[in-house]
């Protein structure tokens, strides 16, 4: 029951934060992208869409703390480590390419997108390894 509660709370939090991200990104794009907002307040508004993404990272951390099933926690940790490794590897390699003028500038906020894609890759790896373990047993 606690596992379901932790997972439901995590999903609800991610959905709310994802919606907040969309709203804040749209608002920032309209306010700053169309030139309606400049100066110091533009910096504040430009950072607002990052806050829900940061909140999602925190929600994953909270889920790991609240998850009582050790195997599910292990799978989630492995999934996040795969995502982190993928995103950091890409950022590192691209950073070197960019520093030697061999690649165009890459907006850093895309690293979070790559991290989220990495969560999907991690989930697929967990599924593949789980099926492999079942077949070996």
PDB file of N, CA, C and O in Angstrom, residues 35-112:
ATOM      1  N   UNK A  35       9.375  40.595 -26.684  1.00  0.00           N
ATOM      2  CA  UNK A  35       9.889  41.908 -26.310  1.00  0.00           C
ATOM      3  C   UNK A  35       9.033  42.706 -25.353  1.00  0.00           C
ATOM      4  O   UNK A  35       9.256  43.903 -25.174  1.00  0.00           O
ATOM      5  N   UNK A  36       8.072  42.077 -24.687  1.00  0.00           N
ATOM      6  CA  UNK A  36       7.214  42.779 -23.741  1.00  0.00           C
ATOM      7  C   UNK A  36       7.887  43.009 -22.396  1.00  0.00           C
ATOM      8  O   UNK A  36       7.430  43.832 -21.598  1.00  0.00           O
ATOM      9  N   UNK A  37       8.957  42.270 -22.123  1.00  0.00           N
ATOM     10  CA  UNK A  37       9.602  42.342 -20.816  1.00  0.00           C
ATOM     11  C   UNK A  37      11.117  42.377 -21.016  1.00  0.00           C
ATOM     12  O   UNK A  37      11.675  41.566 -21.745  1.00  0.00           O
ATOM     13  N   UNK A  38      11.745  43.338 -20.366  1.00  0.00           N
ATOM     14  CA  UNK A  38      13.205  43.458 -20.443  1.00  0.00           C
ATOM     15  C   UNK A  38      13.739  43.781 -19.047  1.00  0.00           C
ATOM     16  O   UNK A  38      12.976  43.927 -18.092  1.00  0.00           O
ATOM     17  N   UNK A  39      15.035  43.904 -18.953  1.00  0.00           N
ATOM     18  CA  UNK A  39      15.652  44.294 -17.691  1.00  0.00           C
ATOM     19  C   UNK A  39      15.733  43.160 -16.700  1.00  0.00           C
ATOM     20  O   UNK A  39      15.570  41.987 -17.042  1.00  0.00           O
ATOM     21  N   UNK A  40      15.953  43.499 -15.429  1.00  0.00           N
ATOM     22  CA  UNK A  40      16.138  42.486 -14.380  1.00  0.00           C
ATOM     23  C   UNK A  40      14.952  41.524 -14.248  1.00  0.00           C
ATOM     24  O   UNK A  40      15.145  40.335 -13.991  1.00  0.00           O
ATOM     25  N   UNK A  41      13.736  42.027 -14.422  1.00  0.00           N
ATOM     26  CA  UNK A  41      12.561  41.155 -14.300  1.00  0.00           C
ATOM     27  C   UNK A  41      12.559  40.081 -15.387  1.00  0.00           C
ATOM     28  O   UNK A  41      12.092  38.960 -15.161  1.00  0.00           O
ATOM     29  N   UNK A  42      13.125  40.384 -16.542  1.00  0.00           N
ATOM     30  CA  UNK A  42      13.213  39.392 -17.620  1.00  0.00           C
ATOM     31  C   UNK A  42      14.070  38.207 -17.182  1.00  0.00           C
ATOM     32  O   UNK A  42      13.767  37.060 -17.526  1.00  0.00           O
ATOM     33  N   UNK A  43      15.119  38.465 -16.410  1.00  0.00           N
ATOM     34  CA  UNK A  43      15.966  37.387 -15.914  1.00  0.00           C
ATOM     35  C   UNK A  43      15.176  36.474 -14.968  1.00  0.00           C
ATOM     36  O   UNK A  43      15.310  35.252 -15.025  1.00  0.00           O
ATOM     37  N   UNK A  44      14.376  37.082 -14.121  1.00  0.00           N
ATOM     38  CA  UNK A  44      13.565  36.298 -13.182  1.00  0.00           C
ATOM     39  C   UNK A  44      12.568  35.441 -13.950  1.00  0.00           C
ATOM     40  O   UNK A  44      12.439  34.232 -13.705  1.00  0.00           O
ATOM     41  N   UNK A  45      11.879  36.046 -14.899  1.00  0.00           N
ATOM     42  CA  UNK A  45      10.868  35.317 -15.673  1.00  0.00           C
ATOM     43  C   UNK A  45      11.521  34.229 -16.530  1.00  0.00           C
ATOM     44  O   UNK A  45      10.959  33.145 -16.695  1.00  0.00           O
ATOM     45  N   UNK A  46      12.720  34.478 -17.037  1.00  0.00           N
ATOM     46  CA  UNK A  46      13.416  33.490 -17.865  1.00  0.00           C
ATOM     47  C   UNK A  46      13.775  32.242 -17.073  1.00  0.00           C
ATOM     48  O   UNK A  46      13.825  31.138 -17.632  1.00  0.00           O
ATOM     49  N   UNK A  47      13.999  32.385 -15.785  1.00  0.00           N
ATOM     50  CA  UNK A  47      14.382  31.246 -14.950  1.00  0.00           C
ATOM     51  C   UNK A  47      13.155  30.474 -14.443  1.00  0.00           C
ATOM     52  O   UNK A  47      13.265  29.295 -14.084  1.00  0.00           O
ATOM     53  N   UNK A  48      11.985  31.091 -14.452  1.00  0.00           N
ATOM     54  CA  UNK A  48      10.792  30.440 -13.908  1.00  0.00           C
ATOM     55  C   UNK A  48      10.497  29.065 -14.511  1.00  0.00           C
ATOM     56  O   UNK A  48      10.154  28.138 -13.767  1.00  0.00           O
ATOM     57  N   UNK A  49      10.632  28.854 -15.836  1.00  0.00           N
ATOM     58  CA  UNK A  49      10.358  27.506 -16.357  1.00  0.00           C
ATOM     59  C   UNK A  49      11.313  26.439 -15.839  1.00  0.00           C
ATOM     60  O   UNK A  49      10.992  25.248 -15.869  1.00  0.00           O
ATOM     61  N   UNK A  50      12.477  26.827 -15.352  1.00  0.00           N
ATOM     62  CA  UNK A  50      13.421  25.852 -14.801  1.00  0.00           C
ATOM     63  C   UNK A  50      12.944  25.306 -13.456  1.00  0.00           C
ATOM     64  O   UNK A  50      13.282  24.166 -13.095  1.00  0.00           O
ATOM     65  N   UNK A  51      12.178  26.083 -12.722  1.00  0.00           N
ATOM     66  CA  UNK A  51      11.782  25.670 -11.367  1.00  0.00           C
ATOM     67  C   UNK A  51      10.954  24.384 -11.346  1.00  0.00           C
ATOM     68  O   UNK A  51      11.231  23.504 -10.514  1.00  0.00           O
ATOM     69  N   UNK A  52       9.958  24.213 -12.229  1.00  0.00           N
ATOM     70  CA  UNK A  52       9.238  22.926 -12.216  1.00  0.00           C
ATOM     71  C   UNK A  52      10.121  21.742 -12.594  1.00  0.00           C
ATOM     72  O   UNK A  52       9.942  20.642 -12.063  1.00  0.00           O
ATOM     73  N   UNK A  53      11.082  21.955 -13.495  1.00  0.00           N
ATOM     74  CA  UNK A  53      12.000  20.870 -13.859  1.00  0.00           C
ATOM     75  C   UNK A  53      12.834  20.480 -12.639  1.00  0.00           C
ATOM     76  O   UNK A  53      13.015  19.287 -12.345  1.00  0.00           O
ATOM     77  N   UNK A  54      13.322  21.471 -11.925  1.00  0.00           N
ATOM     78  CA  UNK A  54      14.070  21.204 -10.697  1.00  0.00           C
ATOM     79  C   UNK A  54      13.172  20.486  -9.695  1.00  0.00           C
ATOM     80  O   UNK A  54      13.609  19.565  -8.989  1.00  0.00           O
ATOM     81  N   UNK A  55      11.910  20.873  -9.658  1.00  0.00           N
ATOM     82  CA  UNK A  55      10.945  20.204  -8.790  1.00  0.00           C
ATOM     83  C   UNK A  55      10.759  18.735  -9.141  1.00  0.00           C
ATOM     84  O   UNK A  55      10.589  17.890  -8.257  1.00  0.00           O
ATOM     85  N   UNK A  56      10.813  18.423 -10.435  1.00  0.00           N
ATOM     86  CA  UNK A  56      10.700  17.023 -10.856  1.00  0.00           C
ATOM     87  C   UNK A  56      11.905  16.230 -10.369  1.00  0.00           C
ATOM     88  O   UNK A  56      11.764  15.098  -9.899  1.00  0.00           O
ATOM     89  N   UNK A  57      13.085  16.826 -10.453  1.00  0.00           N
ATOM     90  CA  UNK A  57      14.265  16.144  -9.921  1.00  0.00           C
ATOM     91  C   UNK A  57      14.073  15.866  -8.426  1.00  0.00           C
ATOM     92  O   UNK A  57      14.394  14.776  -7.947  1.00  0.00           O
ATOM     93  N   UNK A  58      13.562  16.844  -7.703  1.00  0.00           N
ATOM     94  CA  UNK A  58      13.319  16.669  -6.265  1.00  0.00           C
ATOM     95  C   UNK A  58      12.244  15.606  -6.024  1.00  0.00           C
ATOM     96  O   UNK A  58      12.349  14.825  -5.072  1.00  0.00           O
ATOM     97  N   UNK A  59      11.220  15.557  -6.872  1.00  0.00           N
ATOM     98  CA  UNK A  59      10.154  14.560  -6.723  1.00  0.00           C
ATOM     99  C   UNK A  59      10.702  13.149  -6.890  1.00  0.00           C
ATOM    100  O   UNK A  59      10.286  12.219  -6.188  1.00  0.00           O
ATOM    101  N   UNK A  60      11.654  12.982  -7.808  1.00  0.00           N
ATOM    102  CA  UNK A  60      12.280  11.671  -7.977  1.00  0.00           C
ATOM    103  C   UNK A  60      13.055  11.300  -6.717  1.00  0.00           C
ATOM    104  O   UNK A  60      12.972  10.166  -6.234  1.00  0.00           O
ATOM    105  N   UNK A  61      13.777  12.263  -6.164  1.00  0.00           N
ATOM    106  CA  UNK A  61      14.486  12.015  -4.923  1.00  0.00           C
ATOM    107  C   UNK A  61      13.551  11.652  -3.785  1.00  0.00           C
ATOM    108  O   UNK A  61      13.813  10.721  -3.017  1.00  0.00           O
ATOM    109  N   UNK A  62      12.437  12.369  -3.682  1.00  0.00           N
ATOM    110  CA  UNK A  62      11.465  12.069  -2.631  1.00  0.00           C
ATOM    111  C   UNK A  62      10.861  10.687  -2.835  1.00  0.00           C
ATOM    112  O   UNK A  62      10.674   9.927  -1.885  1.00  0.00           O
ATOM    113  N   UNK A  63      10.584  10.343  -4.096  1.00  0.00           N
ATOM    114  CA  UNK A  63      10.042   9.019  -4.381  1.00  0.00           C
ATOM    115  C   UNK A  63      11.011   7.926  -3.927  1.00  0.00           C
ATOM    116  O   UNK A  63      10.603   6.932  -3.333  1.00  0.00           O
ATOM    117  N   UNK A  64      12.302   8.125  -4.185  1.00  0.00           N
ATOM    118  CA  UNK A  64      13.290   7.130  -3.765  1.00  0.00           C
ATOM    119  C   UNK A  64      13.314   6.969  -2.249  1.00  0.00           C
ATOM    120  O   UNK A  64      13.505   5.857  -1.734  1.00  0.00           O
ATOM    121  N   UNK A  65      13.116   8.056  -1.532  1.00  0.00           N
ATOM    122  CA  UNK A  65      13.090   7.992  -0.064  1.00  0.00           C
ATOM    123  C   UNK A  65      11.821   7.293   0.427  1.00  0.00           C
ATOM    124  O   UNK A  65      11.859   6.491   1.356  1.00  0.00           O
ATOM    125  N   UNK A  66      10.691   7.580  -0.231  1.00  0.00           N
ATOM    126  CA  UNK A  66       9.411   7.038   0.227  1.00  0.00           C
ATOM    127  C   UNK A  66       9.135   5.614  -0.244  1.00  0.00           C
ATOM    128  O   UNK A  66       8.307   4.926   0.338  1.00  0.00           O
ATOM    129  N   UNK A  67       9.803   5.176  -1.311  1.00  0.00           N
ATOM    130  CA  UNK A  67       9.575   3.824  -1.842  1.00  0.00           C
ATOM    131  C   UNK A  67      10.064   2.795  -0.834  1.00  0.00           C
ATOM    132  O   UNK A  67      11.229   2.811  -0.427  1.00  0.00           O
ATOM    133  N   UNK A  68       9.190   1.879  -0.444  1.00  0.00           N
ATOM    134  CA  UNK A  68       9.533   0.887   0.571  1.00  0.00           C
ATOM    135  C   UNK A  68      10.036  -0.421  -0.033  1.00  0.00           C
ATOM    136  O   UNK A  68      10.716  -1.180   0.646  1.00  0.00           O
ATOM    137  N   UNK A  69       9.724  -0.684  -1.280  1.00  0.00           N
ATOM    138  CA  UNK A  69      10.169  -1.907  -1.943  1.00  0.00           C
ATOM    139  C   UNK A  69      11.603  -1.704  -2.423  1.00  0.00           C
ATOM    140  O   UNK A  69      11.865  -0.884  -3.302  1.00  0.00           O
ATOM    141  N   UNK A  70      12.530  -2.464  -1.835  1.00  0.00           N
ATOM    142  CA  UNK A  70      13.950  -2.282  -2.151  1.00  0.00           C
ATOM    143  C   UNK A  70      14.276  -2.584  -3.607  1.00  0.00           C
ATOM    144  O   UNK A  70      15.129  -1.936  -4.204  1.00  0.00           O
ATOM    145  N   UNK A  71      13.608  -3.559  -4.202  1.00  0.00           N
ATOM    146  CA  UNK A  71      13.872  -3.901  -5.600  1.00  0.00           C
ATOM    147  C   UNK A  71      13.399  -2.776  -6.525  1.00  0.00           C
ATOM    148  O   UNK A  71      14.126  -2.383  -7.443  1.00  0.00           O
ATOM    149  N   UNK A  72      12.224  -2.238  -6.267  1.00  0.00           N
ATOM    150  CA  UNK A  72      11.711  -1.119  -7.073  1.00  0.00           C
ATOM    151  C   UNK A  72      12.621   0.092  -6.906  1.00  0.00           C
ATOM    152  O   UNK A  72      12.927   0.793  -7.873  1.00  0.00           O
ATOM    153  N   UNK A  73      13.069   0.334  -5.683  1.00  0.00           N
ATOM    154  CA  UNK A  73      14.000   1.436  -5.438  1.00  0.00           C
ATOM    155  C   UNK A  73      15.293   1.228  -6.222  1.00  0.00           C
ATOM    156  O   UNK A  73      15.815   2.142  -6.845  1.00  0.00           O
ATOM    157  N   UNK A  74      15.810   0.010  -6.214  1.00  0.00           N
ATOM    158  CA  UNK A  74      17.020  -0.307  -6.973  1.00  0.00           C
ATOM    159  C   UNK A  74      16.819  -0.022  -8.459  1.00  0.00           C
ATOM    160  O   UNK A  74      17.681   0.575  -9.115  1.00  0.00           O
ATOM    161  N   UNK A  75      15.683  -0.466  -9.019  1.00  0.00           N
ATOM    162  CA  UNK A  75      15.415  -0.231 -10.434  1.00  0.00           C
ATOM    163  C   UNK A  75      15.343   1.268 -10.747  1.00  0.00           C
ATOM    164  O   UNK A  75      15.864   1.726 -11.775  1.00  0.00           O
ATOM    165  N   UNK A  76      14.730   2.021  -9.852  1.00  0.00           N
ATOM    166  CA  UNK A  76      14.617   3.461 -10.060  1.00  0.00           C
ATOM    167  C   UNK A  76      15.974   4.136  -9.961  1.00  0.00           C
ATOM    168  O   UNK A  76      16.286   5.032 -10.753  1.00  0.00           O
ATOM    169  N   UNK A  77      16.782   3.707  -9.015  1.00  0.00           N
ATOM    170  CA  UNK A  77      18.137   4.264  -8.887  1.00  0.00           C
ATOM    171  C   UNK A  77      18.947   3.944 -10.143  1.00  0.00           C
ATOM    172  O   UNK A  77      19.616   4.814 -10.697  1.00  0.00           O
ATOM    173  N   UNK A  78      18.869   2.708 -10.609  1.00  0.00           N
ATOM    174  CA  UNK A  78      19.604   2.337 -11.826  1.00  0.00           C
ATOM    175  C   UNK A  78      19.130   3.174 -13.013  1.00  0.00           C
ATOM    176  O   UNK A  78      19.929   3.658 -13.809  1.00  0.00           O
ATOM    177  N   UNK A  79      17.833   3.359 -13.110  1.00  0.00           N
ATOM    178  CA  UNK A  79      17.253   4.156 -14.187  1.00  0.00           C
ATOM    179  C   UNK A  79      17.777   5.594 -14.142  1.00  0.00           C
ATOM    180  O   UNK A  79      18.161   6.156 -15.172  1.00  0.00           O
ATOM    181  N   UNK A  80      17.819   6.197 -12.964  1.00  0.00           N
ATOM    182  CA  UNK A  80      18.301   7.575 -12.856  1.00  0.00           C
ATOM    183  C   UNK A  80      19.808   7.667 -13.089  1.00  0.00           C
ATOM    184  O   UNK A  80      20.286   8.654 -13.646  1.00  0.00           O
ATOM    185  N   UNK A  81      20.553   6.634 -12.691  1.00  0.00           N
ATOM    186  CA  UNK A  81      21.992   6.629 -12.967  1.00  0.00           C
ATOM    187  C   UNK A  81      22.267   6.522 -14.465  1.00  0.00           C
ATOM    188  O   UNK A  81      23.176   7.174 -14.985  1.00  0.00           O
ATOM    189  N   UNK A  82      21.497   5.723 -15.160  1.00  0.00           N
ATOM    190  CA  UNK A  82      21.633   5.626 -16.618  1.00  0.00           C
ATOM    191  C   UNK A  82      21.313   6.974 -17.247  1.00  0.00           C
ATOM    192  O   UNK A  82      22.041   7.451 -18.128  1.00  0.00           O
ATOM    193  N   UNK A  83      20.243   7.601 -16.789  1.00  0.00           N
ATOM    194  CA  UNK A  83      19.869   8.912 -17.326  1.00  0.00           C
ATOM    195  C   UNK A  83      20.954   9.943 -17.072  1.00  0.00           C
ATOM    196  O   UNK A  83      21.323  10.717 -17.975  1.00  0.00           O
ATOM    197  N   UNK A  84      21.488   9.947 -15.866  1.00  0.00           N
ATOM    198  CA  UNK A  84      22.549  10.894 -15.529  1.00  0.00           C
ATOM    199  C   UNK A  84      23.810  10.646 -16.332  1.00  0.00           C
ATOM    200  O   UNK A  84      24.440  11.581 -16.840  1.00  0.00           O
ATOM    201  N   UNK A  85      24.172   9.385 -16.484  1.00  0.00           N
ATOM    202  CA  UNK A  85      25.354   9.054 -17.272  1.00  0.00           C
ATOM    203  C   UNK A  85      25.205   9.459 -18.723  1.00  0.00           C
ATOM    204  O   UNK A  85      26.138  10.004 -19.326  1.00  0.00           O
ATOM    205  N   UNK A  86      24.043   9.227 -19.286  1.00  0.00           N
ATOM    206  CA  UNK A  86      23.789   9.612 -20.672  1.00  0.00           C
ATOM    207  C   UNK A  86      23.859  11.125 -20.846  1.00  0.00           C
ATOM    208  O   UNK A  86      24.559  11.632 -21.736  1.00  0.00           O
ATOM    209  N   UNK A  87      23.161  11.858 -19.982  1.00  0.00           N
ATOM    210  CA  UNK A  87      23.117  13.321 -20.097  1.00  0.00           C
ATOM    211  C   UNK A  87      24.493  13.940 -19.854  1.00  0.00           C
ATOM    212  O   UNK A  87      24.923  14.833 -20.603  1.00  0.00           O
ATOM    213  N   UNK A  88      25.196  13.480 -18.833  1.00  0.00           N
ATOM    214  CA  UNK A  88      26.513  14.046 -18.534  1.00  0.00           C
ATOM    215  C   UNK A  88      27.542  13.677 -19.596  1.00  0.00           C
ATOM    216  O   UNK A  88      28.415  14.486 -19.928  1.00  0.00           O
ATOM    217  N   UNK A  89      27.441  12.473 -20.139  1.00  0.00           N
ATOM    218  CA  UNK A  89      28.357  12.075 -21.212  1.00  0.00           C
ATOM    219  C   UNK A  89      28.143  12.948 -22.442  1.00  0.00           C
ATOM    220  O   UNK A  89      29.109  13.420 -23.064  1.00  0.00           O
ATOM    221  N   UNK A  90      26.880  13.156 -22.796  1.00  0.00           N
ATOM    222  CA  UNK A  90      26.581  14.014 -23.940  1.00  0.00           C
ATOM    223  C   UNK A  90      27.087  15.435 -23.701  1.00  0.00           C
ATOM    224  O   UNK A  90      27.734  16.029 -24.558  1.00  0.00           O
ATOM    225  N   UNK A  91      26.794  15.967 -22.511  1.00  0.00           N
ATOM    226  CA  UNK A  91      27.206  17.343 -22.195  1.00  0.00           C
ATOM    227  C   UNK A  91      28.719  17.486 -22.241  1.00  0.00           C
ATOM    228  O   UNK A  91      29.245  18.484 -22.765  1.00  0.00           O
ATOM    229  N   UNK A  92      29.427  16.504 -21.732  1.00  0.00           N
ATOM    230  CA  UNK A  92      30.886  16.560 -21.718  1.00  0.00           C
ATOM    231  C   UNK A  92      31.452  16.501 -23.129  1.00  0.00           C
ATOM    232  O   UNK A  92      32.286  17.333 -23.516  1.00  0.00           O
ATOM    233  N   UNK A  93      30.993  15.524 -23.912  1.00  0.00           N
ATOM    234  CA  UNK A  93      31.503  15.383 -25.275  1.00  0.00           C
ATOM    235  C   UNK A  93      31.168  16.613 -26.116  1.00  0.00           C
ATOM    236  O   UNK A  93      32.025  17.159 -26.820  1.00  0.00           O
ATOM    237  N   UNK A  94      29.908  17.077 -26.028  1.00  0.00           N
ATOM    238  CA  UNK A  94      29.513  18.253 -26.806  1.00  0.00           C
ATOM    239  C   UNK A  94      30.288  19.492 -26.351  1.00  0.00           C
ATOM    240  O   UNK A  94      30.688  20.326 -27.175  1.00  0.00           O
ATOM    241  N   UNK A  95      30.511  19.611 -25.067  1.00  0.00           N
ATOM    242  CA  UNK A  95      31.266  20.748 -24.548  1.00  0.00           C
ATOM    243  C   UNK A  95      32.670  20.816 -25.132  1.00  0.00           C
ATOM    244  O   UNK A  95      33.148  21.896 -25.489  1.00  0.00           O
ATOM    245  N   UNK A  96      33.338  19.660 -25.238  1.00  0.00           N
ATOM    246  CA  UNK A  96      34.665  19.655 -25.849  1.00  0.00           C
ATOM    247  C   UNK A  96      34.587  19.991 -27.336  1.00  0.00           C
ATOM    248  O   UNK A  96      35.415  20.751 -27.852  1.00  0.00           O
ATOM    249  N   UNK A  97      33.614  19.417 -28.035  1.00  0.00           N
ATOM    250  CA  UNK A  97      33.456  19.747 -29.451  1.00  0.00           C
ATOM    251  C   UNK A  97      33.224  21.247 -29.642  1.00  0.00           C
ATOM    252  O   UNK A  97      33.814  21.878 -30.521  1.00  0.00           O
ATOM    253  N   UNK A  98      32.364  21.799 -28.788  1.00  0.00           N
ATOM    254  CA  UNK A  98      32.059  23.223 -28.882  1.00  0.00           C
ATOM    255  C   UNK A  98      33.272  24.086 -28.539  1.00  0.00           C
ATOM    256  O   UNK A  98      33.533  25.094 -29.197  1.00  0.00           O
ATOM    257  N   UNK A  99      34.034  23.683 -27.528  1.00  0.00           N
ATOM    258  CA  UNK A  99      35.189  24.489 -27.120  1.00  0.00           C
ATOM    259  C   UNK A  99      36.274  24.516 -28.190  1.00  0.00           C
ATOM    260  O   UNK A  99      37.057  25.467 -28.260  1.00  0.00           O
ATOM    261  N   UNK A 100      36.333  23.487 -29.040  1.00  0.00           N
ATOM    262  CA  UNK A 100      37.296  23.463 -30.143  1.00  0.00           C
ATOM    263  C   UNK A 100      36.680  23.956 -31.453  1.00  0.00           C
ATOM    264  O   UNK A 100      37.229  23.719 -32.527  1.00  0.00           O
ATOM    265  N   UNK A 101      35.508  24.614 -31.340  1.00  0.00           N
ATOM    266  CA  UNK A 101      34.797  25.153 -32.505  1.00  0.00           C
ATOM    267  C   UNK A 101      34.495  24.088 -33.558  1.00  0.00           C
ATOM    268  O   UNK A 101      34.525  24.356 -34.760  1.00  0.00           O
ATOM    269  N   UNK A 102      34.186  22.885 -33.096  1.00  0.00           N
ATOM    270  CA  UNK A 102      33.839  21.793 -34.001  1.00  0.00           C
ATOM    271  C   UNK A 102      32.347  21.493 -34.002  1.00  0.00           C
ATOM    272  O   UNK A 102      31.882  20.634 -34.746  1.00  0.00           O
ATOM    273  N   UNK A 103      31.613  22.195 -33.144  1.00  0.00           N
ATOM    274  CA  UNK A 103      30.166  22.003 -33.061  1.00  0.00           C
ATOM    275  C   UNK A 103      29.529  23.343 -32.703  1.00  0.00           C
ATOM    276  O   UNK A 103      30.153  24.177 -32.042  1.00  0.00           O
ATOM    277  N   UNK A 104      28.304  23.545 -33.130  1.00  0.00           N
ATOM    278  CA  UNK A 104      27.623  24.800 -32.783  1.00  0.00           C
ATOM    279  C   UNK A 104      27.234  24.830 -31.303  1.00  0.00           C
ATOM    280  O   UNK A 104      27.248  23.806 -30.622  1.00  0.00           O
ATOM    281  N   UNK A 105      26.877  26.023 -30.836  1.00  0.00           N
ATOM    282  CA  UNK A 105      26.446  26.176 -29.446  1.00  0.00           C
ATOM    283  C   UNK A 105      25.201  25.334 -29.197  1.00  0.00           C
ATOM    284  O   UNK A 105      24.322  25.219 -30.037  1.00  0.00           O
ATOM    285  N   UNK A 106      25.150  24.734 -28.031  1.00  0.00           N
ATOM    286  CA  UNK A 106      24.032  23.883 -27.623  1.00  0.00           C
ATOM    287  C   UNK A 106      23.460  24.471 -26.334  1.00  0.00           C
ATOM    288  O   UNK A 106      24.186  24.588 -25.341  1.00  0.00           O
ATOM    289  N   UNK A 107      22.197  24.871 -26.346  1.00  0.00           N
ATOM    290  CA  UNK A 107      21.577  25.450 -25.152  1.00  0.00           C
ATOM    291  C   UNK A 107      21.554  24.424 -24.021  1.00  0.00           C
ATOM    292  O   UNK A 107      21.062  23.302 -24.191  1.00  0.00           O
ATOM    293  N   UNK A 108      22.070  24.824 -22.871  1.00  0.00           N
ATOM    294  CA  UNK A 108      22.278  23.906 -21.752  1.00  0.00           C
ATOM    295  C   UNK A 108      20.982  23.289 -21.220  1.00  0.00           C
ATOM    296  O   UNK A 108      21.009  22.177 -20.685  1.00  0.00           O
ATOM    297  N   UNK A 109      19.850  23.954 -21.371  1.00  0.00           N
ATOM    298  CA  UNK A 109      18.613  23.384 -20.831  1.00  0.00           C
ATOM    299  C   UNK A 109      18.227  22.087 -21.538  1.00  0.00           C
ATOM    300  O   UNK A 109      17.440  21.299 -21.010  1.00  0.00           O
ATOM    301  N   UNK A 110      18.777  21.820 -22.700  1.00  0.00           N
ATOM    302  CA  UNK A 110      18.499  20.567 -23.403  1.00  0.00           C
ATOM    303  C   UNK A 110      19.108  19.366 -22.681  1.00  0.00           C
ATOM    304  O   UNK A 110      18.693  18.226 -22.910  1.00  0.00           O
ATOM    305  N   UNK A 111      20.064  19.604 -21.803  1.00  0.00           N
ATOM    306  CA  UNK A 111      20.653  18.500 -21.051  1.00  0.00           C
ATOM    307  C   UNK A 111      19.585  17.835 -20.174  1.00  0.00           C
ATOM    308  O   UNK A 111      19.564  16.607 -20.030  1.00  0.00           O
ATOM    309  N   UNK A 112      18.687  18.642 -19.616  1.00  0.00           N
ATOM    310  CA  UNK A 112      17.589  18.062 -18.831  1.00  0.00           C
ATOM    311  C   UNK A 112      16.698  17.200 -19.721  1.00  0.00           C
ATOM    312  O   UNK A 112      16.243  16.124 -19.300  1.00  0.00           O
TER     313      UNK A 112
END
